[in-house]
């Protein structure tokens, strides 16, 4: 069975301490892949690191934003540049382990799934951190499930591996952290066969550079309502 080529999209915003490490980890994964990095107007030297990695061949495509546009906008740019068979997002920090890719890819290769999500709440193990973050994630996932009528355990997970033609067909409009509930709503509306598998998770603290906060959690409620009740029209 031929292994599909992955398009790994890495959104980067001020991640100079970890971006080269995550690229090294990606290149250590024994799967065919292209790495597409989207620099969202970083001001800490991340852009120069990405250009150096591109020049050395470690990264295949680098996109630079002249102004900060948000994670969702970065991912849309990455999706537009993707040329592989399957698309997956890899955050530029070290919270998610790309060695999970092979296991996540299996249901797609076997023809069982159109999308596979890596769930942090199915017993994969990982670093113990913020209690209220886990509560918030479960509340948001439950609300999303009520609208989509699917039984996810981790709607907000970064690891959403999707067949490229399907991902490219979705109408995605969110510029910031609303990408997660939006892509779930669009996949559910499309009738995609979604699988979940457990993954490990090594979350970081705010002192270590974590960016998402309580305001993003509050905004996620609005995003879930908006993207499920008022879906965008597909361009003609």
Tab-separated table of C-alpha atoms in Angstrom:
chain	number	residue	atom	x	y	z
A	1	UNK	CA	0.000	0.000	0.000
A	2	UNK	CA	1.447	3.339	-1.037
A	3	UNK	CA	1.894	5.768	1.847
A	4	UNK	CA	0.139	9.124	1.221
A	5	UNK	CA	2.328	12.225	1.187
A	6	UNK	CA	1.626	14.538	4.108
A	7	UNK	CA	1.417	18.308	3.868
A	8	UNK	CA	2.355	19.500	7.354
A	9	UNK	CA	1.351	23.113	7.991
A	10	UNK	CA	3.303	24.855	10.751
A	11	UNK	CA	1.849	28.228	11.838
A	12	UNK	CA	4.556	30.313	13.496
A	13	UNK	CA	4.229	33.382	15.682
A	14	UNK	CA	7.216	34.272	17.871
A	15	UNK	CA	8.476	30.701	18.343
A	16	UNK	CA	12.230	31.155	17.952
A	17	UNK	CA	12.977	28.841	20.900
A	18	UNK	CA	11.132	25.826	19.499
A	19	UNK	CA	10.527	26.146	15.754
A	20	UNK	CA	13.824	24.568	14.688
A	21	UNK	CA	13.319	21.734	17.181
A	22	UNK	CA	9.870	20.931	15.839
A	23	UNK	CA	11.170	20.924	12.252
A	24	UNK	CA	13.879	18.467	13.333
A	25	UNK	CA	11.225	16.258	14.933
A	26	UNK	CA	9.113	16.388	11.782
A	27	UNK	CA	12.059	15.391	9.603
A	28	UNK	CA	12.729	12.444	11.925
A	29	UNK	CA	9.278	10.987	11.147
A	30	UNK	CA	9.661	8.176	8.557
A	31	UNK	CA	6.805	9.353	6.332
A	32	UNK	CA	6.802	11.229	3.010
A	33	UNK	CA	5.970	14.843	3.758
A	34	UNK	CA	6.333	18.458	2.792
A	35	UNK	CA	6.643	21.087	5.507
A	36	UNK	CA	4.888	24.413	4.939
A	37	UNK	CA	5.695	27.092	7.511
A	38	UNK	CA	3.598	30.250	7.725
A	39	UNK	CA	5.213	33.085	9.663
A	40	UNK	CA	2.489	35.363	11.034
A	41	UNK	CA	4.612	38.527	11.317
A	42	UNK	CA	6.888	37.237	14.083
A	43	UNK	CA	9.114	39.845	15.709
A	44	UNK	CA	11.502	37.592	17.641
A	45	UNK	CA	13.744	36.242	14.890
A	46	UNK	CA	11.500	33.328	13.915
A	47	UNK	CA	11.308	34.622	10.333
A	48	UNK	CA	15.080	34.486	9.900
A	49	UNK	CA	15.192	30.961	11.330
A	50	UNK	CA	12.509	29.832	8.888
A	51	UNK	CA	14.354	31.356	5.930
A	52	UNK	CA	17.532	29.557	6.989
A	53	UNK	CA	15.673	26.248	7.301
A	54	UNK	CA	14.125	26.798	3.877
A	55	UNK	CA	17.554	27.497	2.349
A	56	UNK	CA	18.923	24.278	3.873
A	57	UNK	CA	16.007	22.225	2.555
A	58	UNK	CA	14.577	21.384	5.971
A	59	UNK	CA	11.391	23.310	5.126
A	60	UNK	CA	9.782	23.111	1.688
A	61	UNK	CA	7.672	26.284	1.677
A	62	UNK	CA	7.817	29.439	3.796
A	63	UNK	CA	5.072	32.062	3.687
A	64	UNK	CA	5.577	35.411	5.452
A	65	UNK	CA	2.727	37.673	6.578
A	66	UNK	CA	3.564	41.370	6.593
A	67	UNK	CA	1.017	41.962	9.381
A	68	UNK	CA	-0.234	39.653	12.118
A	69	UNK	CA	-3.390	38.009	10.743
A	70	UNK	CA	-3.984	35.152	13.181
A	71	UNK	CA	-3.682	31.366	13.250
A	72	UNK	CA	-6.731	30.724	11.085
A	73	UNK	CA	-5.434	33.001	8.324
A	74	UNK	CA	-2.045	31.280	8.525
A	75	UNK	CA	-3.637	27.868	8.170
A	76	UNK	CA	-5.698	28.955	5.172
A	77	UNK	CA	-2.501	30.115	3.466
A	78	UNK	CA	-0.839	26.823	4.324
A	79	UNK	CA	-3.756	24.819	2.947
A	80	UNK	CA	-3.625	26.821	-0.283
A	81	UNK	CA	0.067	25.937	-0.706
A	82	UNK	CA	-0.347	22.240	0.168
A	83	UNK	CA	0.381	19.736	-2.590
A	84	UNK	CA	0.260	16.479	-0.601
A	85	UNK	CA	-2.459	13.837	-0.267
A	86	UNK	CA	-3.265	14.477	3.396
A	87	UNK	CA	-3.065	17.737	5.358
A	88	UNK	CA	-2.246	18.049	9.056
A	89	UNK	CA	-1.396	20.996	11.303
A	90	UNK	CA	1.664	20.973	13.551
A	91	UNK	CA	1.942	23.797	16.079
A	92	UNK	CA	5.425	25.295	16.269
A	93	UNK	CA	5.761	24.575	19.991
A	94	UNK	CA	6.600	21.139	21.394
A	95	UNK	CA	3.191	20.241	22.835
A	96	UNK	CA	2.295	17.693	20.131
A	97	UNK	CA	4.553	14.824	19.022
A	98	UNK	CA	4.688	14.273	15.230
A	99	UNK	CA	5.711	10.662	15.757
A	100	UNK	CA	1.957	10.113	16.262
A	101	UNK	CA	1.393	10.798	12.537
A	102	UNK	CA	1.831	7.189	11.413
A	103	UNK	CA	-0.883	5.926	13.734
A	104	UNK	CA	-3.244	8.787	12.869
A	105	UNK	CA	-2.735	8.125	9.169
A	106	UNK	CA	-3.752	4.443	9.376
A	107	UNK	CA	-7.580	4.864	9.247
A	108	UNK	CA	-7.192	7.128	6.196
A	109	UNK	CA	-4.883	4.657	4.441
A	110	UNK	CA	-7.297	1.821	5.198
A	111	UNK	CA	-10.158	3.764	3.607
A	112	UNK	CA	-12.065	4.013	6.882
A	113	UNK	CA	-11.764	7.752	7.508
A	114	UNK	CA	-11.687	11.088	5.721
A	115	UNK	CA	-10.334	12.841	8.805
A	116	UNK	CA	-8.587	11.635	11.951
A	117	UNK	CA	-8.354	13.723	15.118
A	118	UNK	CA	-5.784	13.124	17.834
A	119	UNK	CA	-7.546	13.373	21.194
A	120	UNK	CA	-5.763	14.477	24.353
A	121	UNK	CA	-8.616	13.051	26.450
A	122	UNK	CA	-8.653	9.394	25.374
A	123	UNK	CA	-5.876	8.230	27.659
A	124	UNK	CA	-2.767	8.884	25.592
A	125	UNK	CA	-0.881	10.297	28.562
A	126	UNK	CA	1.039	13.533	28.959
A	127	UNK	CA	2.102	16.360	31.215
A	128	UNK	CA	-0.364	17.395	33.927
A	129	UNK	CA	-1.234	21.100	33.743
A	130	UNK	CA	-4.197	23.469	34.021
A	131	UNK	CA	-7.395	21.902	35.403
A	132	UNK	CA	-9.684	24.682	34.188
A	133	UNK	CA	-8.261	24.447	30.673
A	134	UNK	CA	-9.317	20.789	30.520
A	135	UNK	CA	-12.773	21.689	31.863
A	136	UNK	CA	-13.103	24.467	29.293
A	137	UNK	CA	-12.051	22.150	26.470
A	138	UNK	CA	-14.657	19.582	27.455
A	139	UNK	CA	-17.402	22.214	27.720
A	140	UNK	CA	-16.557	23.628	24.294
A	141	UNK	CA	-16.370	20.145	22.782
A	142	UNK	CA	-19.785	19.268	24.236
A	143	UNK	CA	-21.319	22.450	22.844
A	144	UNK	CA	-19.795	21.787	19.430
A	145	UNK	CA	-21.070	18.192	19.515
A	146	UNK	CA	-24.604	19.403	20.263
A	147	UNK	CA	-24.615	21.373	17.011
A	148	UNK	CA	-22.715	18.906	14.804
A	149	UNK	CA	-24.281	15.743	16.292
A	150	UNK	CA	-20.932	13.965	16.424
A	151	UNK	CA	-19.325	12.618	19.600
A	152	UNK	CA	-15.839	14.096	19.676
A	153	UNK	CA	-13.846	14.170	22.898
A	154	UNK	CA	-11.398	16.928	21.855
A	155	UNK	CA	-12.735	19.488	19.378
A	156	UNK	CA	-9.868	21.913	20.083
A	157	UNK	CA	-7.030	19.492	19.313
A	158	UNK	CA	-4.326	20.721	16.956
A	159	UNK	CA	-3.994	17.289	15.320
A	160	UNK	CA	-6.700	17.163	12.670
A	161	UNK	CA	-5.468	15.035	9.767
A	162	UNK	CA	-7.706	15.449	6.707
A	163	UNK	CA	-7.647	14.190	3.127
A	164	UNK	CA	-6.297	17.112	1.085
A	165	UNK	CA	-9.108	17.323	-1.517
A	166	UNK	CA	-11.676	17.462	1.291
A	167	UNK	CA	-9.750	20.064	3.305
A	168	UNK	CA	-9.276	22.251	0.239
A	169	UNK	CA	-13.008	22.067	-0.531
A	170	UNK	CA	-14.052	23.484	2.858
A	171	UNK	CA	-15.050	27.151	3.090
A	172	UNK	CA	-12.950	28.436	6.001
A	173	UNK	CA	-13.151	32.063	7.104
A	174	UNK	CA	-11.834	32.339	10.671
A	175	UNK	CA	-8.639	34.362	11.045
A	176	UNK	CA	-7.728	33.441	14.600
A	177	UNK	CA	-8.360	30.588	17.043
A	178	UNK	CA	-11.872	30.069	15.669
A	179	UNK	CA	-10.324	27.754	13.084
A	180	UNK	CA	-10.853	24.664	15.280
A	181	UNK	CA	-14.658	24.889	15.763
A	182	UNK	CA	-15.035	26.097	12.172
A	183	UNK	CA	-13.209	23.185	10.558
A	184	UNK	CA	-15.136	20.729	12.751
A	185	UNK	CA	-18.449	22.319	11.728
A	186	UNK	CA	-17.479	22.227	8.049
A	187	UNK	CA	-16.326	18.592	8.195
A	188	UNK	CA	-19.521	17.551	9.969
A	189	UNK	CA	-21.634	19.426	7.411
A	190	UNK	CA	-19.739	17.679	4.615
A	191	UNK	CA	-20.574	14.285	6.118
A	192	UNK	CA	-16.904	13.415	6.578
A	193	UNK	CA	-16.027	10.127	8.255
A	194	UNK	CA	-14.140	11.306	11.345
A	195	UNK	CA	-12.093	9.077	13.612
A	196	UNK	CA	-10.486	9.918	16.956
A	197	UNK	CA	-7.366	8.262	18.343
A	198	UNK	CA	-5.534	8.948	21.625
A	199	UNK	CA	-2.363	11.028	21.512
A	200	UNK	CA	0.193	12.135	24.062
A	201	UNK	CA	0.275	15.810	24.981
A	202	UNK	CA	3.020	17.829	26.634
A	203	UNK	CA	1.350	21.175	27.303
A	204	UNK	CA	3.396	24.230	28.187
A	205	UNK	CA	2.823	26.943	30.766
A	206	UNK	CA	2.299	30.635	30.037
A	207	UNK	CA	5.846	31.235	31.266
A	208	UNK	CA	7.018	28.787	28.596
A	209	UNK	CA	5.151	30.662	25.872
A	210	UNK	CA	1.568	29.376	25.822
A	211	UNK	CA	-0.583	31.956	24.020
A	212	UNK	CA	-4.228	30.864	24.189
A	213	UNK	CA	-6.105	32.277	27.196
A	214	UNK	CA	-9.522	32.632	28.776
A	215	UNK	CA	-10.583	35.297	26.269
A	216	UNK	CA	-10.064	32.782	23.474
A	217	UNK	CA	-12.246	30.315	25.363
A	218	UNK	CA	-15.042	32.866	25.644
A	219	UNK	CA	-14.665	33.716	21.948
A	220	UNK	CA	-14.887	29.994	21.120
A	221	UNK	CA	-18.505	29.926	22.350
A	222	UNK	CA	-19.396	32.574	19.771
A	223	UNK	CA	-17.397	30.775	17.080
A	224	UNK	CA	-19.267	27.517	17.697
A	225	UNK	CA	-22.627	29.265	17.431
A	226	UNK	CA	-21.610	31.310	14.410
A	227	UNK	CA	-20.025	28.551	12.347
A	228	UNK	CA	-22.834	26.059	12.982
A	229	UNK	CA	-25.853	28.373	12.736
A	230	UNK	CA	-24.565	30.752	10.056
A	231	UNK	CA	-22.291	28.765	7.718
A	232	UNK	CA	-20.570	30.728	4.950
A	233	UNK	CA	-21.725	30.250	1.397
A	234	UNK	CA	-19.419	28.467	-0.978
A	235	UNK	CA	-18.119	30.818	-3.688
A	236	UNK	CA	-19.616	30.184	-7.113
